[in-house]
Coordinates of C-alpha atoms and ligand atoms in Angstrom, one line a residue:
X1 CA -50.3 108.8 86.7
X2 CA -52.2 105.4 86.5
X3 CA -48.6 103.7 85.9
X4 CA -47.2 105.6 88.9
X5 CA -50.0 104.6 91.5
X6 CA -48.6 101.1 90.6
X7 CA -45.1 102.0 90.8
X8 CA -45.2 103.6 94.5
X9 CA -46.2 100.6 96.4
X10 CA -43.5 98.6 94.1
X11 CA -40.7 100.9 95.4
X12 CA -42.0 101.2 98.8
X13 CA -42.0 97.4 99.1
X14 CA -38.4 97.1 97.5
X15 CA -37.2 99.7 99.7
X16 CA -38.1 97.5 102.7
X17 CA -35.6 94.8 101.2
X18 CA -32.6 96.6 102.6
X19 CA -30.0 94.8 104.1
X20 CA -29.9 96.5 107.5
X21 CA -33.8 96.1 108.1
X22 CA -35.2 93.2 106.3
X23 CA -37.4 90.7 107.8
X24 CA -36.6 88.1 104.9
X25 CA -32.7 88.4 105.3
X26 CA -32.5 85.6 107.9
X27 CA -29.5 87.1 109.8
X28 CA -30.9 85.5 113.2
X29 CA -31.9 81.9 114.0
X30 CA -35.7 83.2 114.7
X31 CA -35.8 85.6 111.7
X32 CA -34.5 82.6 109.3
X33 CA -37.1 80.5 110.7
X34 CA -39.8 82.9 109.9
X35 CA -38.6 83.8 106.6
X36 CA -38.4 80.1 105.6
X37 CA -42.3 79.7 107.2
X38 CA -42.9 82.9 104.8
X39 CA -41.5 81.0 101.9
X40 CA -43.8 77.9 102.7
X41 CA -47.0 80.0 103.0
X42 CA -46.3 81.9 100.0
X43 CA -45.7 78.6 98.0
X44 CA -49.0 77.1 99.3
X45 CA -51.1 80.2 98.9
X46 CA -49.6 80.7 95.2
X47 CA -50.5 77.2 94.2
X48 CA -54.0 77.6 95.5
X49 CA -54.2 81.2 94.0
X50 CA -53.2 79.7 90.6
X51 CA -55.7 76.7 90.7
X52 CA -58.6 78.9 91.5
X53 CA -57.8 81.4 88.9
X54 CA -57.4 78.5 86.4
X55 CA -60.6 77.1 87.4
X56 CA -62.2 80.6 87.0
X57 CA -60.8 80.9 83.5
X58 CA -62.0 77.6 82.7
X59 CA -65.5 78.3 84.0
X60 CA -65.6 81.6 82.0
X61 CA -64.7 79.7 78.9
X62 CA -67.1 76.9 79.2
X63 CA -69.9 79.3 79.9
X64 CA -69.1 81.0 76.7
X65 CA -69.2 78.1 74.5
X66 CA -72.4 76.6 76.5
X67 CA -74.2 79.9 75.8
X68 CA -74.0 79.6 72.1
X69 CA -75.5 76.1 72.3
X70 CA -78.3 77.4 74.9
X71 CA -80.8 78.4 72.5
X72 CA -80.6 75.2 70.2
X73 CA -80.0 72.4 72.8
X74 CA -81.0 73.9 76.5
X75 CA -80.8 70.5 77.9
X76 CA -77.2 69.8 77.2
X77 CA -76.3 72.9 79.2
X78 CA -78.1 71.6 82.5
X79 CA -76.0 68.1 82.3
X80 CA -73.5 67.6 85.0
X81 CA -69.8 67.5 83.2
X82 CA -68.3 64.0 83.5
X83 CA -66.2 63.7 86.5
X84 CA -67.4 66.6 88.4
X85 CA -67.9 64.6 91.7
X86 CA -64.1 63.2 91.6
X87 CA -62.7 66.7 90.7
X88 CA -64.7 68.0 93.9
X89 CA -63.4 65.6 96.2
X90 CA -59.9 66.0 94.9
X91 CA -60.2 69.9 95.6
X92 CA -61.5 69.3 98.9
X93 CA -58.4 66.9 99.6
X94 CA -56.0 69.6 98.1
X95 CA -57.3 72.3 100.5
X96 CA -57.1 70.1 103.4
X97 CA -53.5 68.8 102.8
X98 CA -52.6 72.7 102.0
X99 CA -53.9 73.8 105.7
X100 CA -52.4 70.8 107.3
X101 CA -48.9 71.7 105.8
X102 CA -49.4 75.1 106.9
X103 CA -50.3 74.2 110.6
X104 CA -47.5 71.6 110.6
X105 CA -44.8 74.3 109.4
X106 CA -46.1 76.9 112.0
X107 CA -46.0 74.2 114.9
X108 CA -42.5 73.4 114.0
X109 CA -41.2 77.0 113.6
X110 CA -42.6 77.6 117.1
X111 CA -41.0 74.7 118.5
X112 CA -37.7 75.5 117.2
X113 CA -37.9 79.2 118.3
X114 CA -39.0 78.1 122.0
X115 CA -36.3 75.3 122.4
X116 CA -33.6 77.8 121.6
X117 CA -34.9 80.4 124.3
X118 CA -34.6 77.8 127.0
X119 CA -30.7 78.3 127.4
X120 CA -29.8 81.9 126.8
X121 CA -26.1 82.4 126.9
X122 CA -26.5 86.1 127.9
X123 CA -29.2 88.5 129.4
X124 CA -29.7 92.0 128.7
X125 CA -32.5 94.5 129.9
X126 CA -34.0 96.7 127.4
X127 CA -36.3 99.7 128.6
X128 CA -38.5 101.7 126.3
X129 CA -38.7 105.3 126.9
X130 CA -40.4 108.2 125.0
X131 CA -38.1 108.2 122.6
X132 CA -35.3 106.2 123.1
X133 CA -34.0 102.8 124.3
X134 CA -32.1 102.2 127.7
X135 CA -30.0 99.1 127.5
X136 CA -28.5 97.5 130.4
X137 CA -25.9 94.8 130.6
X138 CA -25.4 92.7 133.7
X139 CA -21.9 91.5 134.3
X140 CA -21.0 88.7 136.7
X141 CA -20.6 91.0 139.5
X142 CA -22.4 94.7 139.6
X143 CA -19.1 96.2 139.0
X144 CA -18.9 94.4 135.6
X145 CA -22.4 95.7 134.6
X146 CA -23.0 98.7 132.3
X147 CA -25.7 100.9 130.7
X148 CA -25.6 102.3 127.0
X149 CA -28.6 103.7 125.0
X150 CA -30.0 103.0 121.6
X151 CA -27.5 100.3 120.7
X152 CA -27.4 96.5 121.3
X153 CA -24.2 94.5 120.8
X154 CA -24.7 90.5 120.7
X155 CA -22.1 87.9 120.2
X156 CA -22.6 85.9 117.1
X157 CA -24.2 82.3 117.7
X158 CA -25.0 83.0 121.3
X159 CA -28.7 83.0 122.4
X160 CA -29.5 86.2 124.0
X161 CA -32.3 87.0 126.2
X162 CA -33.8 90.4 126.2
X163 CA -35.9 91.3 129.1
X164 CA -38.1 94.3 128.1
X165 CA -39.7 97.0 130.1
X166 CA -41.2 100.5 129.5
X167 CA -41.3 103.7 131.6
X168 CA -44.3 105.2 130.0
X169 CA -46.3 103.9 127.1
X170 CA -46.4 100.5 125.3
X171 CA -43.4 100.2 122.7
X172 CA -42.6 97.4 120.7
X173 CA -39.1 96.1 119.9
X174 CA -38.4 94.8 116.3
X175 CA -35.1 93.9 114.9
X176 CA -36.6 92.5 111.6
X177 CA -33.2 90.8 110.6
X178 CA -32.9 88.8 113.9
X179 CA -36.3 88.2 115.3
X180 CA -39.9 89.1 115.4
X181 CA -41.6 91.9 117.3
X182 CA -42.2 91.9 121.0
X183 CA -44.1 94.5 122.9
X184 CA -42.6 96.6 126.0
X185 CA -45.6 97.1 128.4
X186 CA -45.5 99.4 131.3
X187 CA -45.6 97.4 134.9
X188 CA -44.9 93.9 133.2
X189 CA -42.0 92.1 131.9
X190 CA -41.9 90.6 128.6
X191 CA -38.7 89.1 126.5
X192 CA -37.5 88.4 123.3
X193 CA -34.5 86.1 122.0
X194 CA -31.9 87.3 119.8
X195 CA -29.8 84.6 118.0
X196 CA -27.4 86.2 115.3
X197 CA -26.2 83.7 112.8
X198 CA -23.7 86.2 111.3
X199 CA -21.9 89.3 112.1
X200 CA -23.6 92.5 110.9
X201 CA -24.8 96.1 111.6
X202 CA -28.7 95.7 111.7
X203 CA -31.4 98.3 112.5
X204 CA -34.1 98.0 115.1
X205 CA -37.5 100.1 115.2
X206 CA -40.2 100.9 117.8
X207 CA -43.2 99.0 116.1
X208 CA -45.8 100.3 118.0
X209 CA -47.1 103.8 117.9
X210 CA -46.0 105.5 121.0
X211 CA -46.5 109.5 120.3
X212 CA -45.1 112.3 118.1
X213 CA -41.5 110.9 117.7
X214 CA -42.5 107.1 117.3
X215 CA -40.8 107.2 113.7
X216 CA -37.4 108.4 115.5
X217 CA -37.3 105.6 118.0
X218 CA -34.6 103.3 116.6
X219 CA -31.5 101.4 117.6
X220 CA -28.3 100.2 116.1
X221 CA -27.8 96.3 116.8
X222 CA -24.3 95.2 116.2
X223 CA -23.7 91.3 116.0
X224 CA -20.1 90.6 116.3
X225 CA -17.7 87.5 117.0
X226 CA -17.6 86.6 120.6
X227 CA -14.2 88.0 121.0
X228 CA -15.0 91.3 119.6
X229 CA -18.3 91.3 121.9
X230 CA -15.9 90.8 125.0
X231 CA -13.6 93.6 123.8
X232 CA -16.7 96.0 123.4
X233 CA -18.2 95.0 126.7
X234 CA -14.8 95.4 128.5
X235 CA -14.4 99.1 127.0
X236 CA -17.9 99.9 128.1
X237 CA -17.3 99.0 131.7
X238 CA -14.5 101.4 132.0
X239 CA -15.3 105.1 132.9
X240 CA -15.1 107.9 130.6
X241 CA -11.8 109.2 129.7
X242 CA -11.1 112.5 131.6
X243 CA -11.3 115.6 129.5
X244 CA -7.9 116.0 127.5
X245 CA -7.7 119.7 126.4
X246 CA -8.7 123.2 127.4
X247 CA -12.0 123.2 125.3
X248 CA -12.9 119.5 126.6
X249 CA -12.3 120.5 130.3
X250 CA -14.5 123.5 129.7
X251 CA -17.1 121.3 128.2
X252 CA -16.8 119.1 131.1
X253 CA -17.3 121.8 133.5
X254 CA -20.1 123.0 131.7
X255 CA -21.8 119.3 131.5
X256 CA -21.4 118.7 135.2
X257 CA -22.4 122.1 136.2
X258 CA -25.5 122.9 133.7
X259 CA -28.8 121.1 133.3
X260 CA -27.1 118.1 131.4
X261 CA -26.2 116.3 134.5
X262 CA -29.9 116.5 136.0
X263 CA -31.0 113.7 133.1
X264 CA -27.7 112.1 131.9
X265 CA -25.0 110.1 133.5
X266 CA -21.3 109.8 132.4
X267 CA -19.2 107.2 134.4
X268 CA -16.3 108.6 136.6
X269 CA -18.0 112.1 136.7
X270 CA -20.7 113.4 139.2
X271 CA -23.1 113.2 136.7
X272 CA -25.3 110.0 137.4
X273 CA -29.1 110.7 136.4
X274 CA -30.8 107.9 134.7
X275 CA -33.7 110.1 133.1
X276 CA -32.0 110.5 129.8
X277 CA -29.6 108.2 127.9
X278 CA -26.1 107.1 129.7
X279 CA -23.6 108.9 127.8
X280 CA -20.3 107.5 129.0
X281 CA -19.2 106.3 125.9
X282 CA -21.7 108.2 123.6
X283 CA -19.0 109.0 120.7
X284 CA -18.6 105.2 120.2
X285 CA -22.2 104.9 119.0
X286 CA -23.0 105.0 115.4
X287 CA -26.0 107.2 115.8
X288 CA -27.5 110.1 118.0
X289 CA -31.0 110.8 119.0
X290 CA -32.2 107.1 118.7
X291 CA -31.1 106.8 115.2
X292 CA -32.1 110.0 114.0
X293 CA -28.7 111.3 113.1
X294 CA -25.4 109.9 112.2
X295 CA -23.0 110.4 114.9
X296 CA -20.5 113.4 113.7
X297 CA -19.3 116.0 115.8
X298 CA -21.6 118.6 113.6
X299 CA -24.7 116.5 114.1
X300 CA -23.8 116.4 118.0
X301 CA -23.6 120.4 118.0
X302 CA -26.8 120.4 116.0
X303 CA -28.7 118.2 118.3
X304 CA -27.3 120.0 121.6
X305 CA -28.2 123.6 120.1
X306 CA -31.6 122.7 118.9
X307 CA -33.3 119.4 120.2
X308 CA -36.8 120.3 119.3
X309 CA -35.7 121.1 115.7
X310 CA -34.3 117.8 115.2
X311 CA -36.8 115.9 117.0
X312 CA -40.0 117.9 118.0
X313 CA -41.5 117.0 121.0
X314 CA -38.4 115.2 122.6
X315 CA -38.1 115.7 126.2
X316 CA -34.4 117.1 125.9
X317 CA -34.7 120.7 126.5
X318 CA -32.8 123.5 124.6
X319 CA -30.2 124.9 127.1
X320 CA -29.2 128.6 126.4
X321 CA -25.2 128.6 125.6
X322 CA -23.0 130.7 123.6
X323 CA -21.4 129.6 120.5
X324 CA -18.1 129.3 122.6
X325 CA -19.8 126.9 125.2
X326 CA -21.5 124.9 122.6
X327 CA -18.1 124.4 121.0
X328 CA -16.7 123.2 124.0
X329 CA -19.6 120.9 125.2
X330 CA -19.3 119.4 121.7
X331 CA -15.5 118.9 122.1
X332 CA -15.9 117.1 125.3
X333 CA -18.8 114.8 124.1
X334 CA -17.1 113.9 121.0
X335 CA -14.4 112.6 123.2
X336 CA -16.2 110.1 124.9
X337 CA -15.4 107.1 123.1
Ligands
LIG401 CU1 -41.9 103.6 121.1 CU2 -43.0 103.7 118.9

């Protein structure tokens, strides 16, 4: 059992080193700066720790040999060891040098991150909701802007300014591979810079306890080449494709006629509510329910059939439907690419 109690934290720590969610991966410029700063802190602190432990071991060893002589020759024990003052001065200088090194490293990390934040090449708005992320891209004109949910796409190498807001309580956006955390505070704008150094699929999380489904408030972050990003953005601006077959048409009628349309929007349909996530290109996203389930037709059906079973406490209500209606609605939604 004792061996297990040592293993559990080790397993948890190693589990945190995954590639999609790792603060030490350095896939973003800010994240890489923080990873370097962490390495410097670790090196300085390890050196000091080893010196202190070495000193302690030496003191214990000296004490033992002095004890043997204590009864015979008490006077020798009280005498100051040679070079003690010099050793103490060197120790003081070492501590000072270590603290100065850490301060200078922190200062330059901060400067480097702040300088890059001055000239963003793209600006997006992310709004926190219990428990999902609304993401808005402003185009050059309003018709070129679009909304998505629980996913952020960014072009590699271009600094992206993320303006953060909250619709309810305090959330915190954290994409460990790319940057540090930033709180989303109701009634106040905050911002965060993302600068991806390489293309990849990363995972972001809400890092501030915000209610029962705080743990299911994740988002997919896709860093891609500027050309791929432009292609993705051009597809997102488009309205949803009209329903193709009979099942899809029945699903569409159900969506705009039932309660679905009172919370969600689908571009090109009469549904335009902004209470819940925009579903215009729902099926092109990697996950559903804010990173809770992978995007598959079976999971989509499961989520619609029983939202409270998948994510207890979610604001998405369960709507009574026959199996046939459920199939039709799923068929329509899975076509929203
Ligand atoms: Cu939002 Cu925790």
